Amino acid sequence: MEPKPPHSEVTFLGIPASPGIAIGPIYAVSRGFAAPEVFEIEPSQVPHEQERFSQALDRTRQQLQELQQRMEHLAGSEPGDIFEVHIMLLEDPAVVKRVHAAIASRCQNAEYVFFATMQTYLEAMRRVADPYLRERTVDIEDVALRVLRAFRNDNEPRHPGSDGPHILMAFDLTPSDTVGMDRRHILGFVTEQGSVNSHTAILARAFGIPAVVGLEGSILDVTTLSLTVLDGYAGKLIVHPKPETLEHYRKLVIDKQRIRAQVESHRDVATETTDGQHVTVSANMELLEELELVTHSGAKGIGLYRTEFTLLSGGEIPDELAQAHTYTRVVEAISPHRVIIRTLDAGGDKLPVEPLTEPEPNPFLGWRGIRVSLARPAMFRDQLRAILRASGVGPVAMMFPMVSGISEVECARELIARCMDELDREGVPFDRAIPVGIMVEVPSAAVCADILASLVDFFSIGTNDLIQYTVAADRVNPHVADLYRPTHPAVIRLIKNTIDAGRDHGIWTGICGEMAGDIRLTPLLIGLGARELSVGPQQVPRVGEAIRTVNHAECVALADEAMRQTRSHDILNSSLEIARKCYGYLLD
Ligand code: PEP
Ligand code: MG
């Protein structure tokens, strides 16, 4: 595919993953190896850059021939063949022609254009079904790397790279990429893969970074450094925006900032419906860096502390005391409000707890959540004791992820009791009445909520997983994003069943999946009986404002109606109707 002519506006559509608008140059990063610096050149420099490319190819060819000779000298003819293949790849006339043309059309430096061209080839190769061809990507990567290094042999002055503010574009970003990136310069990000409920998207929302995901195939068509608008509300990436498009978005940014300031000014007002039903709004937290965002958001506690990001982002899992230190910092910052600490939820699309000998064929149905903790009792014990230690300094609750049935809870409770006895003997203060809850995120747990309710003090519904397991649609796979419907009647029934069973057993239920932060659904969730909505820190003010404007009795009637509705969009629309009536100005 030829690059688009410069300066014509092009819009790519993806999935809105984190609200907000970003305007700035785009920077595409690759898989496999790092992108070289990129800079624009004058049209008059095109022949010079094309010549630099030819020289880099010559140098690489020379190197490969030398390697081939050395290899043949050492080990006979056979092993040198690999370099023959590499030389053929290097001389592929289609690539050479394409790089020459792209230097002229993109007006960018030769090494970057070569790199971008190779990315196109590599991506195409990675997507072919034939495993033999797929494996050849290693050879292409190898040759491409050599050529890129060969560029550095020239004595050209270095050019400034793109280290200012930019929109980051990648094939995919893992949660650890998102955690590790230098966020000071990231205005927003765009990925070809991913979906709204991937942990990368959740982190983007937590940090208030606009993001669009699932823009299939587009990374190959976007020229790095192009001016771009990222619309995280509508899921659009607009490259080379027209002046009127830019004007529209600049106005939108100002409007959104005004509404946000207005809503934030109400953050200390109680989150009660107009007829007096209180619903707690708490925050979800992944990293200590978010603590300040959480305390500023007006959240009344932390409804979900995802400890896996603290535990697994360094090389080794921190020991009991180091964990206790971290949890205590969180508890002290949030006190007098409560922190619900979730025990390690490794696996799925998150960080693995240890390298498995074989990759799992179905990671989401595999070794994750409490299954990992119960299989590693020493590690689990460290975490339980650390949480108990933190409960000695302020209000703490703990909960377990991925519970599928009663025996997991029984085993975990037994371990807690043992840890309590040990700490007692050691004279360490902790809260013996610490509430213990479970995430309800596996359909079997939601169906058996009446059985599980007698074993725990609260339920927290993890809708991100509950939806994926109920409708059998992977939460991070854009190909099935359309099936992943929070208001699917089956999901609504499971939520209702859980809340009702909890109420019958005298325990409360909160919701901590991303559904809780979607203000189109606030009336429905309140009506179904949720007593706590735990949301990303950026969503706290809006969810609080939404609660203050709705009437509880009307929400209950809506939820009753939803139980009779048969289509997900009808359920969504009924909730949206109340949302529009009560707080239309807050909706994106
Ligand atoms: C969920 O599944 O809804 C949830 C809150 O847990 P996580 O997103 O961390 O899997
Ligand atoms: Mg989950």
Coordinates of C-alpha atoms and ligand atoms in Angstrom, one line a residue:
M1 CA 0.0 0.0 0.0
E2 CA 1.4 3.4 -1.0
P3 CA 1.7 6.1 1.7
K4 CA -1.1 8.7 1.6
P5 CA -0.2 12.0 -0.1
P6 CA 0.9 14.4 2.6
H7 CA -1.6 16.8 4.2
S8 CA -4.8 15.1 3.3
E9 CA -6.9 14.4 6.4
V10 CA -7.3 10.7 7.0
T11 CA -9.4 9.2 9.8
F12 CA -8.8 5.7 11.3
L13 CA -11.5 4.2 13.4
G14 CA -10.8 2.1 16.5
I15 CA -12.3 1.4 19.9
P16 CA -12.4 4.3 22.4
A17 CA -10.4 3.0 25.4
S18 CA -9.7 6.1 27.5
P19 CA -11.6 9.4 27.1
G20 CA -9.8 12.6 26.2
I21 CA -8.4 14.4 23.2
A22 CA -4.7 14.5 22.3
I23 CA -3.3 16.7 19.6
G24 CA 0.4 16.4 18.6
P25 CA 2.9 14.5 16.4
I26 CA 2.5 10.8 16.3
Y27 CA 5.3 8.4 17.0
A28 CA 5.1 4.8 15.8
V29 CA 7.1 2.2 17.7
S30 CA 7.8 -1.3 16.5
R31 CA 7.8 -4.8 17.7
G32 CA 11.2 -6.6 17.5
F33 CA 13.7 -3.8 17.5
A34 CA 13.8 -0.1 18.4
A35 CA 13.0 2.6 15.9
P36 CA 15.8 4.8 14.8
E37 CA 15.5 8.6 15.1
V38 CA 13.2 10.2 12.7
F39 CA 13.3 13.7 11.2
E40 CA 12.0 15.5 8.2
I41 CA 14.1 16.4 5.2
E42 CA 13.8 19.0 2.5
P43 CA 12.8 17.7 -0.9
S44 CA 16.2 18.7 -2.1
Q45 CA 17.8 16.2 0.3
V46 CA 16.0 13.2 -1.1
P47 CA 18.8 12.1 -3.4
H48 CA 21.3 12.4 -0.6
E49 CA 19.1 10.2 1.7
Q50 CA 18.6 7.7 -1.1
E51 CA 22.4 7.6 -1.5
R52 CA 22.9 7.0 2.3
F53 CA 20.5 4.1 2.0
S54 CA 22.5 2.6 -0.9
Q55 CA 25.7 3.0 1.1
A56 CA 24.2 1.3 4.1
L57 CA 23.2 -1.6 1.9
D58 CA 26.7 -1.8 0.5
R59 CA 28.3 -1.9 3.9
T60 CA 25.9 -4.6 5.1
R61 CA 26.5 -6.7 2.0
Q62 CA 30.2 -6.4 2.6
Q63 CA 29.8 -7.5 6.2
L64 CA 27.6 -10.4 5.3
Q65 CA 30.1 -11.6 2.6
E66 CA 32.9 -11.4 5.1
L67 CA 30.9 -13.4 7.6
Q68 CA 30.0 -16.0 5.0
Q69 CA 33.7 -16.4 4.1
R70 CA 34.8 -16.7 7.7
M71 CA 32.1 -19.3 8.4
E72 CA 33.0 -21.3 5.4
H73 CA 36.6 -21.2 6.4
L74 CA 35.8 -22.4 9.9
A75 CA 33.2 -25.1 9.2
G76 CA 32.9 -26.0 5.5
S77 CA 30.4 -24.7 3.1
E78 CA 27.0 -25.4 4.7
P79 CA 26.7 -23.0 7.6
G80 CA 27.7 -20.1 5.3
D81 CA 24.4 -20.6 3.4
I82 CA 22.4 -18.7 5.9
F83 CA 24.4 -15.5 5.0
E84 CA 23.6 -16.2 1.3
V85 CA 19.9 -16.1 2.2
H86 CA 20.5 -12.9 4.2
I87 CA 22.3 -11.3 1.2
M88 CA 19.3 -12.2 -1.0
L89 CA 16.9 -10.6 1.4
L90 CA 19.1 -7.5 1.5
E91 CA 19.0 -7.2 -2.2
D92 CA 15.3 -7.7 -2.6
P93 CA 14.5 -5.2 -5.4
A94 CA 11.0 -4.7 -4.2
V95 CA 12.2 -3.4 -0.8
V96 CA 14.9 -1.2 -2.3
K97 CA 12.4 0.3 -4.7
R98 CA 9.9 0.9 -2.0
V99 CA 12.4 2.6 0.3
H100 CA 13.6 4.9 -2.5
A101 CA 10.0 5.9 -3.3
A102 CA 9.0 6.3 0.4
I103 CA 12.0 8.6 1.1
A104 CA 10.7 10.9 -1.6
S105 CA 7.0 10.7 -0.7
R106 CA 7.4 10.9 3.1
C107 CA 10.3 13.3 3.1
Q108 CA 11.9 11.6 6.1
N109 CA 15.4 10.3 6.8
A110 CA 16.5 7.1 5.1
E111 CA 17.0 4.9 8.1
Y112 CA 13.6 5.7 9.5
V113 CA 11.9 5.0 6.1
F114 CA 13.8 1.8 5.8
F115 CA 12.8 0.8 9.3
A116 CA 9.1 1.6 8.6
T117 CA 9.2 -0.3 5.4
M118 CA 10.7 -3.3 7.1
Q119 CA 8.0 -3.1 9.8
T120 CA 5.4 -3.4 7.0
Y121 CA 7.0 -6.6 5.7
L122 CA 7.5 -8.0 9.2
E123 CA 3.9 -7.4 10.2
A124 CA 2.7 -9.0 7.0
M125 CA 4.9 -12.0 7.7
R126 CA 3.8 -12.3 11.3
R127 CA 0.2 -12.5 10.2
V128 CA 0.6 -15.3 7.6
A129 CA -0.7 -18.7 8.6
D130 CA 2.2 -20.7 7.3
P131 CA 4.5 -21.4 10.2
Y132 CA 7.6 -21.7 7.9
L133 CA 7.1 -18.3 6.4
R134 CA 6.3 -16.9 9.9
E135 CA 9.6 -18.1 11.1
R136 CA 11.5 -16.3 8.4
T137 CA 10.7 -13.0 10.2
V138 CA 13.7 -13.8 12.3
D139 CA 16.0 -13.6 9.3
I140 CA 14.4 -10.4 8.0
E141 CA 14.7 -8.8 11.5
D142 CA 18.3 -9.8 11.6
V143 CA 19.1 -8.3 8.2
A144 CA 17.1 -5.1 9.0
L145 CA 19.1 -4.7 12.2
R146 CA 22.4 -4.9 10.4
V147 CA 21.3 -2.3 7.8
L148 CA 20.2 0.0 10.6
R149 CA 23.5 -0.4 12.3
A150 CA 25.3 0.2 9.0
F151 CA 23.7 3.6 8.8
R152 CA 25.5 4.6 11.9
N153 CA 28.8 4.2 10.2
D154 CA 28.4 7.4 8.4
N155 CA 29.8 10.6 9.8
E156 CA 26.6 12.6 9.5
P157 CA 25.7 15.0 12.3
R158 CA 23.1 13.5 14.6
H159 CA 19.6 14.9 14.3
P160 CA 17.2 15.6 17.1
G161 CA 14.9 12.7 17.8
S162 CA 11.2 12.9 18.8
D163 CA 11.6 13.2 22.5
G164 CA 9.0 15.9 23.0
P165 CA 5.3 15.4 23.7
H166 CA 3.8 12.9 21.2
I167 CA 1.0 10.4 20.6
L168 CA 2.4 6.9 20.8
M169 CA 1.3 4.3 18.3
A170 CA 2.2 0.6 18.6
F171 CA 1.0 -2.7 17.4
D172 CA 0.3 -3.6 21.0
L173 CA 1.3 -2.5 24.5
T174 CA 1.5 -4.8 27.4
P175 CA 0.5 -3.7 30.8
S176 CA 4.2 -3.6 31.7
D177 CA 5.0 -1.4 28.7
T178 CA 2.3 1.0 29.9
V179 CA 3.7 1.0 33.4
G180 CA 7.3 1.3 32.2
M181 CA 6.9 4.1 29.6
D182 CA 8.0 7.6 30.3
R183 CA 4.5 9.1 30.6
R184 CA 5.7 12.7 30.7
H185 CA 5.9 12.9 27.0
I186 CA 2.9 10.7 26.1
L187 CA -0.1 12.8 25.1
G188 CA -2.1 9.7 24.2
F189 CA -1.7 6.3 22.7
V190 CA -3.1 4.2 19.9
T191 CA -2.7 0.4 19.4
E192 CA -3.7 -1.9 16.7
Q193 CA -4.5 -4.7 19.1
G194 CA -6.3 -4.5 22.5
S195 CA -9.7 -3.7 23.7
V196 CA -11.5 -1.5 26.3
N197 CA -11.0 -4.0 29.1
S198 CA -7.4 -4.9 28.6
H199 CA -5.2 -3.9 31.5
T200 CA -3.4 -1.5 29.2
A201 CA -6.6 0.4 28.6
I202 CA -7.5 0.3 32.3
L203 CA -4.1 1.9 33.1
A204 CA -4.5 4.6 30.4
R205 CA -7.8 5.6 32.0
A206 CA -6.2 5.5 35.5
F207 CA -3.6 8.0 34.3
G208 CA -6.0 10.1 32.3
I209 CA -4.2 9.4 29.1
P210 CA -6.5 9.4 26.1
A211 CA -6.3 6.1 24.2
V212 CA -7.8 4.3 21.2
V213 CA -7.2 0.6 20.6
G214 CA -8.1 -2.0 18.0
L215 CA -7.1 0.1 15.0
E216 CA -6.4 -2.9 12.9
G217 CA -3.8 -2.6 10.2
S218 CA -3.4 1.2 10.4
I219 CA 0.1 1.4 12.0
L220 CA 1.6 0.6 8.6
D221 CA -0.1 3.6 7.0
V222 CA 0.7 6.3 9.5
T223 CA 3.9 8.4 9.0
T224 CA 5.7 9.1 12.2
L225 CA 5.8 12.8 13.1
S226 CA 2.5 13.6 11.3
L227 CA 0.3 16.0 13.2
T228 CA -2.5 13.9 14.6
V229 CA -5.7 14.2 16.7
L230 CA -6.5 11.3 18.9
D231 CA -10.2 11.3 19.9
G232 CA -10.5 9.0 22.9
Y233 CA -14.2 9.6 23.2
A234 CA -15.2 8.5 19.7
G235 CA -12.2 6.1 19.1
K236 CA -10.7 8.0 16.2
L237 CA -7.3 8.8 15.0
I238 CA -7.2 11.7 12.6
V239 CA -3.9 12.1 10.7
H240 CA -3.2 15.5 9.1
P241 CA -6.3 17.2 10.4
K242 CA -7.8 20.0 8.4
P243 CA -7.8 23.4 10.1
E244 CA -11.5 23.2 10.9
T245 CA -11.1 19.7 12.4
L246 CA -8.3 21.1 14.7
E247 CA -10.5 24.0 15.6
H248 CA -13.4 21.7 16.5
Y249 CA -11.2 19.6 18.8
R250 CA -9.5 22.6 20.4
K251 CA -13.0 23.8 21.4
L252 CA -14.0 20.4 22.6
V253 CA -11.0 20.3 24.9
I254 CA -12.0 23.6 26.5
D255 CA -15.6 22.5 26.9
K256 CA -14.6 19.2 28.6
Q257 CA -12.2 21.0 30.9
R258 CA -15.0 23.4 32.0
I259 CA -17.3 20.5 32.8
R260 CA -14.6 18.6 34.6
A261 CA -13.8 21.6 36.8
Q262 CA -17.5 22.1 37.6
V263 CA -17.9 18.4 38.6
E264 CA -14.7 18.3 40.6
S265 CA -15.9 21.2 42.7
H266 CA -18.6 18.9 44.1
R267 CA -16.3 16.2 45.1
D268 CA -16.9 16.5 48.9
V269 CA -20.7 16.4 48.5
A270 CA -22.2 13.1 49.6
T271 CA -22.9 10.6 46.8
E272 CA -26.6 10.1 47.5
T273 CA -29.4 9.8 45.0
T274 CA -32.1 12.5 45.1
D275 CA -34.2 10.2 47.3
G276 CA -31.4 9.6 49.8
Q277 CA -29.9 6.2 48.8
H278 CA -26.2 6.3 49.5
V279 CA -23.8 4.7 47.1
T280 CA -20.1 4.7 47.9
V281 CA -17.8 5.8 45.1
S282 CA -14.3 4.4 45.6
A283 CA -11.3 4.1 43.4
N284 CA -9.4 1.3 41.7
M285 CA -5.7 1.5 42.0
E286 CA -2.8 -0.4 40.4
L287 CA 0.4 1.6 41.2
L288 CA 1.6 3.7 44.2
E289 CA 2.0 6.6 41.8
E290 CA -1.8 6.7 41.5
L291 CA -2.3 7.4 45.2
E292 CA -2.3 11.1 44.8
L293 CA -4.8 10.9 42.0
V294 CA -7.0 8.8 44.2
T295 CA -6.9 11.1 47.2
H296 CA -7.6 14.1 44.9
S297 CA -10.4 12.4 43.2
G298 CA -12.7 12.6 46.2
A299 CA -13.0 8.7 46.3
K300 CA -14.2 7.3 49.5
G301 CA -11.6 4.6 49.8
I302 CA -10.1 2.1 47.4
G303 CA -12.5 -0.5 46.3
L304 CA -9.9 -2.5 44.3
Y305 CA -6.2 -2.4 44.9
R306 CA -4.7 -4.6 42.1
T307 CA -1.6 -5.8 43.9
E308 CA -0.2 -7.7 41.0
F309 CA 1.3 -4.5 39.6
T310 CA 3.2 -3.9 42.8
L311 CA 4.2 -7.5 43.3
L312 CA 5.3 -8.5 39.8
S313 CA 6.7 -5.4 38.1
G314 CA 10.2 -5.7 39.7
G315 CA 12.4 -8.8 39.3
E316 CA 11.4 -10.7 42.4
I317 CA 8.2 -10.7 44.4
P318 CA 8.7 -8.5 47.5
D319 CA 8.9 -10.3 50.8
E320 CA 6.3 -10.0 53.5
L321 CA 7.8 -6.9 55.2
A322 CA 8.4 -5.1 52.0
Q323 CA 4.7 -5.8 50.9
A324 CA 3.5 -4.7 54.4
H325 CA 5.4 -1.5 54.0
T326 CA 3.7 -0.8 50.6
Y327 CA 0.2 -1.7 51.8
T328 CA 0.7 0.4 54.9
R329 CA 1.6 3.4 52.9
V330 CA -1.6 3.0 50.9
V331 CA -3.7 2.5 54.0
E332 CA -2.3 5.5 55.7
A333 CA -2.9 7.7 52.7
I334 CA -6.5 6.6 52.4
S335 CA -7.5 6.3 56.0
P336 CA -10.1 6.9 57.5
H337 CA -11.6 5.4 54.3
R338 CA -11.1 1.7 53.6
V339 CA -8.7 0.0 51.3
I340 CA -9.8 -3.3 49.7
I341 CA -6.6 -5.2 48.9
R342 CA -7.0 -7.9 46.3
T343 CA -4.6 -10.7 46.6
L344 CA -2.4 -11.4 43.6
D345 CA -4.2 -11.8 40.3
A346 CA -1.5 -13.0 38.0
G347 CA -2.0 -14.6 34.6
G348 CA -4.5 -13.9 31.8
D349 CA -3.3 -10.7 30.1
K350 CA -1.4 -9.6 33.2
L351 CA 2.1 -10.3 34.3
P352 CA 2.9 -14.0 34.9
V353 CA 4.0 -14.9 38.3
E354 CA 6.7 -17.2 37.0
P355 CA 7.7 -18.4 33.5
L356 CA 5.7 -21.5 32.7
T357 CA 7.5 -24.3 31.0
E358 CA 4.8 -24.4 28.3
P359 CA 2.8 -21.3 27.1
E360 CA -0.8 -21.8 28.2
P361 CA -3.2 -22.5 25.3
N362 CA -6.0 -20.5 27.0
P363 CA -4.4 -18.1 29.5
F364 CA -7.7 -16.7 30.6
L365 CA -9.0 -20.1 31.5
G366 CA -5.7 -21.2 33.0
W367 CA -3.4 -20.4 35.8
R368 CA -4.6 -17.1 37.2
G369 CA -5.9 -15.4 40.2
I370 CA -6.5 -17.4 43.4
R371 CA -5.4 -20.6 41.6
V372 CA -1.9 -19.4 41.4
S373 CA -1.9 -18.2 45.1
L374 CA -3.2 -21.5 46.4
A375 CA -0.6 -23.4 44.4
R376 CA 2.1 -21.3 45.9
P377 CA 1.2 -21.3 49.6
A378 CA 4.5 -19.7 50.8
M379 CA 4.0 -16.8 48.5
F380 CA 0.3 -16.5 49.4
R381 CA 1.2 -16.6 53.1
D382 CA 3.6 -13.7 52.7
Q383 CA 0.9 -11.7 51.1
L384 CA -1.8 -12.6 53.6
R385 CA 0.4 -11.7 56.5
A386 CA 1.5 -8.4 54.8
I387 CA -2.2 -7.5 54.3
L388 CA -3.0 -8.4 57.9
R389 CA -0.1 -6.2 59.1
A390 CA -1.5 -3.3 57.2
S391 CA -4.9 -3.9 58.8
G392 CA -3.3 -2.9 62.1
V393 CA -2.9 0.8 60.9
G394 CA -6.2 1.6 59.3
P395 CA -9.4 0.1 57.7
V396 CA -8.5 -2.7 55.4
A397 CA -10.5 -5.5 53.7
M398 CA -9.1 -8.3 51.5
M399 CA -10.5 -10.1 48.6
F400 CA -9.6 -13.0 46.3
P401 CA -9.7 -12.9 42.5
M402 CA -11.1 -15.6 40.1
V403 CA -13.0 -17.6 42.7
S404 CA -14.9 -20.3 41.0
G405 CA -16.4 -22.2 43.9
I406 CA -16.6 -22.8 47.6
S407 CA -13.4 -24.9 48.1
E408 CA -11.1 -22.1 47.0
V409 CA -12.6 -19.7 49.6
E410 CA -12.4 -22.4 52.3
C411 CA -8.7 -23.0 51.6
A412 CA -8.0 -19.3 51.6
R413 CA -9.9 -18.7 54.9
E414 CA -8.0 -21.6 56.5
L415 CA -4.7 -19.9 55.5
I416 CA -5.9 -16.6 56.8
A417 CA -6.8 -18.2 60.2
R418 CA -3.3 -19.7 60.4
C419 CA -1.6 -16.4 59.5
M420 CA -3.7 -14.7 62.2
D421 CA -2.6 -17.2 64.8
E422 CA 1.0 -16.8 63.9
L423 CA 0.8 -13.0 64.0
D424 CA -0.9 -13.3 67.4
R425 CA 1.9 -15.4 68.7
E426 CA 4.4 -12.9 67.4
G427 CA 2.6 -10.0 69.0
V428 CA 2.0 -8.2 65.7
P429 CA -1.1 -6.0 65.7
F430 CA -3.8 -6.6 63.1
D431 CA -7.5 -6.4 62.7
R432 CA -9.0 -9.8 63.6
A433 CA -12.4 -8.7 62.2
I434 CA -10.9 -7.8 58.8
P435 CA -13.7 -8.2 56.2
V436 CA -12.9 -10.9 53.7
G437 CA -14.6 -10.8 50.3
I438 CA -14.4 -12.3 46.9
M439 CA -14.4 -11.0 43.4
V440 CA -17.5 -12.4 41.6
E441 CA -16.1 -12.6 38.1
V442 CA -16.5 -16.2 37.1
P443 CA -20.1 -17.2 36.1
S444 CA -20.0 -20.2 38.5
A445 CA -19.5 -17.9 41.4
A446 CA -22.3 -15.6 40.3
V447 CA -24.7 -18.5 39.9
C448 CA -23.7 -19.9 43.3
A449 CA -23.6 -16.6 45.0
D450 CA -26.1 -17.9 47.6
I451 CA -23.6 -20.6 48.6
L452 CA -20.6 -18.4 48.6
A453 CA -22.3 -15.6 50.6
S454 CA -22.3 -17.6 53.7
L455 CA -18.5 -17.7 53.6
V456 CA -17.6 -14.1 53.0
D457 CA -18.3 -10.5 54.2
F458 CA -18.8 -8.9 50.8
F459 CA -18.9 -9.4 47.1
S460 CA -17.2 -7.3 44.5
I461 CA -18.4 -8.0 41.0
G462 CA -15.5 -7.9 38.5
T463 CA -17.5 -7.3 35.4
N464 CA -14.5 -7.2 33.1
D465 CA -14.0 -10.9 33.5
L466 CA -17.6 -11.8 34.3
I467 CA -18.6 -10.5 30.9
Q468 CA -15.8 -12.3 29.0
Y469 CA -16.5 -15.6 30.7
T470 CA -20.3 -15.3 30.4
V471 CA -20.4 -14.5 26.7
A472 CA -17.2 -16.4 25.9
A473 CA -15.6 -13.3 24.3
D474 CA -12.0 -12.6 25.2
R475 CA -11.8 -9.1 26.8
V476 CA -8.6 -8.2 24.9
N477 CA -9.5 -9.5 21.4
P478 CA -10.8 -6.8 19.1
H479 CA -12.3 -9.4 16.8
V480 CA -14.9 -10.3 19.3
A481 CA -15.3 -6.8 20.8
D482 CA -18.8 -6.6 19.4
L483 CA -19.9 -9.6 21.4
Y484 CA -18.4 -8.3 24.6
R485 CA -21.6 -6.6 25.9
P486 CA -21.9 -5.4 29.4
T487 CA -25.6 -5.2 29.2
H488 CA -26.1 -8.7 27.8
P489 CA -29.2 -10.0 29.6
A490 CA -27.1 -12.9 30.9
V491 CA -24.6 -10.5 32.5
I492 CA -27.4 -8.4 34.0
R493 CA -29.0 -11.6 35.5
L494 CA -25.8 -12.7 37.0
I495 CA -25.2 -9.3 38.6
K496 CA -28.7 -9.3 40.0
N497 CA -28.4 -12.8 41.2
T498 CA -25.2 -12.0 43.0
I499 CA -26.5 -8.8 44.6
D500 CA -29.8 -10.4 45.7
A501 CA -28.0 -13.5 47.2
G502 CA -25.7 -11.2 49.1
R503 CA -28.6 -9.1 50.4
D504 CA -30.4 -12.2 51.5
H505 CA -27.3 -13.2 53.5
G506 CA -26.8 -9.7 54.9
I507 CA -23.7 -8.8 52.9
W508 CA -23.1 -5.9 50.6
T509 CA -22.1 -6.0 47.0
G510 CA -20.0 -3.5 45.1
I511 CA -18.9 -3.4 41.4
C512 CA -15.3 -2.8 40.5
G513 CA -15.1 -3.8 36.9
E514 CA -15.0 -1.1 34.2
M515 CA -18.7 -1.1 33.9
A516 CA -18.9 0.7 37.2
G517 CA -17.1 3.7 35.7
D518 CA -19.4 3.8 32.6
I519 CA -21.8 6.6 33.5
R520 CA -24.3 5.4 30.9
L521 CA -24.9 2.5 33.2
T522 CA -24.9 4.1 36.6
P523 CA -28.8 4.2 36.8
L524 CA -28.9 0.5 36.0
L525 CA -26.2 -0.6 38.5
I526 CA -27.8 1.5 41.3
G527 CA -31.2 0.0 40.5
L528 CA -29.8 -3.5 40.6
G529 CA -28.6 -2.8 44.1
A530 CA -24.9 -2.0 43.9
R531 CA -23.8 -0.3 47.1
E532 CA -20.3 0.6 46.0
L533 CA -18.9 1.6 42.6
S534 CA -15.2 1.3 42.4
V535 CA -13.9 3.1 39.4
G536 CA -10.7 4.5 37.9
P537 CA -9.6 7.7 39.8
Q538 CA -10.3 9.9 36.7
Q539 CA -13.9 8.6 36.7
V540 CA -14.7 9.2 40.4
P541 CA -16.0 12.8 40.1
R542 CA -18.3 12.0 37.2
V543 CA -19.7 8.8 38.7
G544 CA -20.3 10.7 42.0
E545 CA -22.1 13.5 40.1
A546 CA -24.3 10.9 38.2
I547 CA -25.4 9.3 41.5
R548 CA -26.4 12.7 43.0
T549 CA -28.7 13.5 40.1
V550 CA -30.7 10.2 39.8
N551 CA -33.7 8.9 41.8
H552 CA -33.2 5.5 43.4
A553 CA -36.8 4.4 43.0
E554 CA -36.7 5.2 39.3
C555 CA -33.4 3.2 39.0
V556 CA -35.0 0.2 40.7
A557 CA -37.9 0.4 38.2
L558 CA -35.4 0.5 35.4
A559 CA -33.5 -2.5 36.7
D560 CA -36.8 -4.5 37.0
E561 CA -37.6 -3.6 33.4
A562 CA -34.0 -4.6 32.4
M563 CA -34.7 -8.1 33.8
R564 CA -37.5 -8.4 31.4
Q565 CA -35.7 -7.0 28.4
T566 CA -34.2 -9.4 25.9
R567 CA -31.6 -7.4 24.0
S568 CA -28.5 -5.8 25.3
H569 CA -29.0 -2.5 23.3
D570 CA -32.5 -2.1 24.8
I571 CA -31.1 -2.5 28.3
L572 CA -28.4 0.0 27.5
N573 CA -30.8 2.4 26.0
S574 CA -33.2 2.3 28.9
S575 CA -30.3 3.2 31.3
L576 CA -29.0 5.8 28.9
E577 CA -32.4 7.5 28.8
I578 CA -32.3 8.2 32.5
A579 CA -28.6 9.2 32.2
R580 CA -29.4 11.7 29.4
K581 CA -32.4 13.1 31.3
C582 CA -30.5 13.5 34.6
Y583 CA -26.9 14.3 33.6
G584 CA -26.7 14.5 29.8
Y585 CA -23.9 17.2 30.0
L586 CA -21.6 14.6 31.6
L587 CA -21.9 12.0 28.8
D588 CA -19.2 11.9 26.1
Ligands
PEP1 C1 -12.7 -7.5 36.7 O1 -12.4 -8.6 36.2 O2 -13.7 -6.8 36.4 C2 -11.7 -6.8 37.6 C3 -12.0 -5.7 38.2 O3 -10.5 -7.4 37.7 P1 -9.3 -7.3 36.6 O4 -9.8 -6.3 35.6 O5 -8.1 -6.9 37.4 O6 -9.2 -8.6 36.0
MG2 MG -10.8 -9.7 36.9

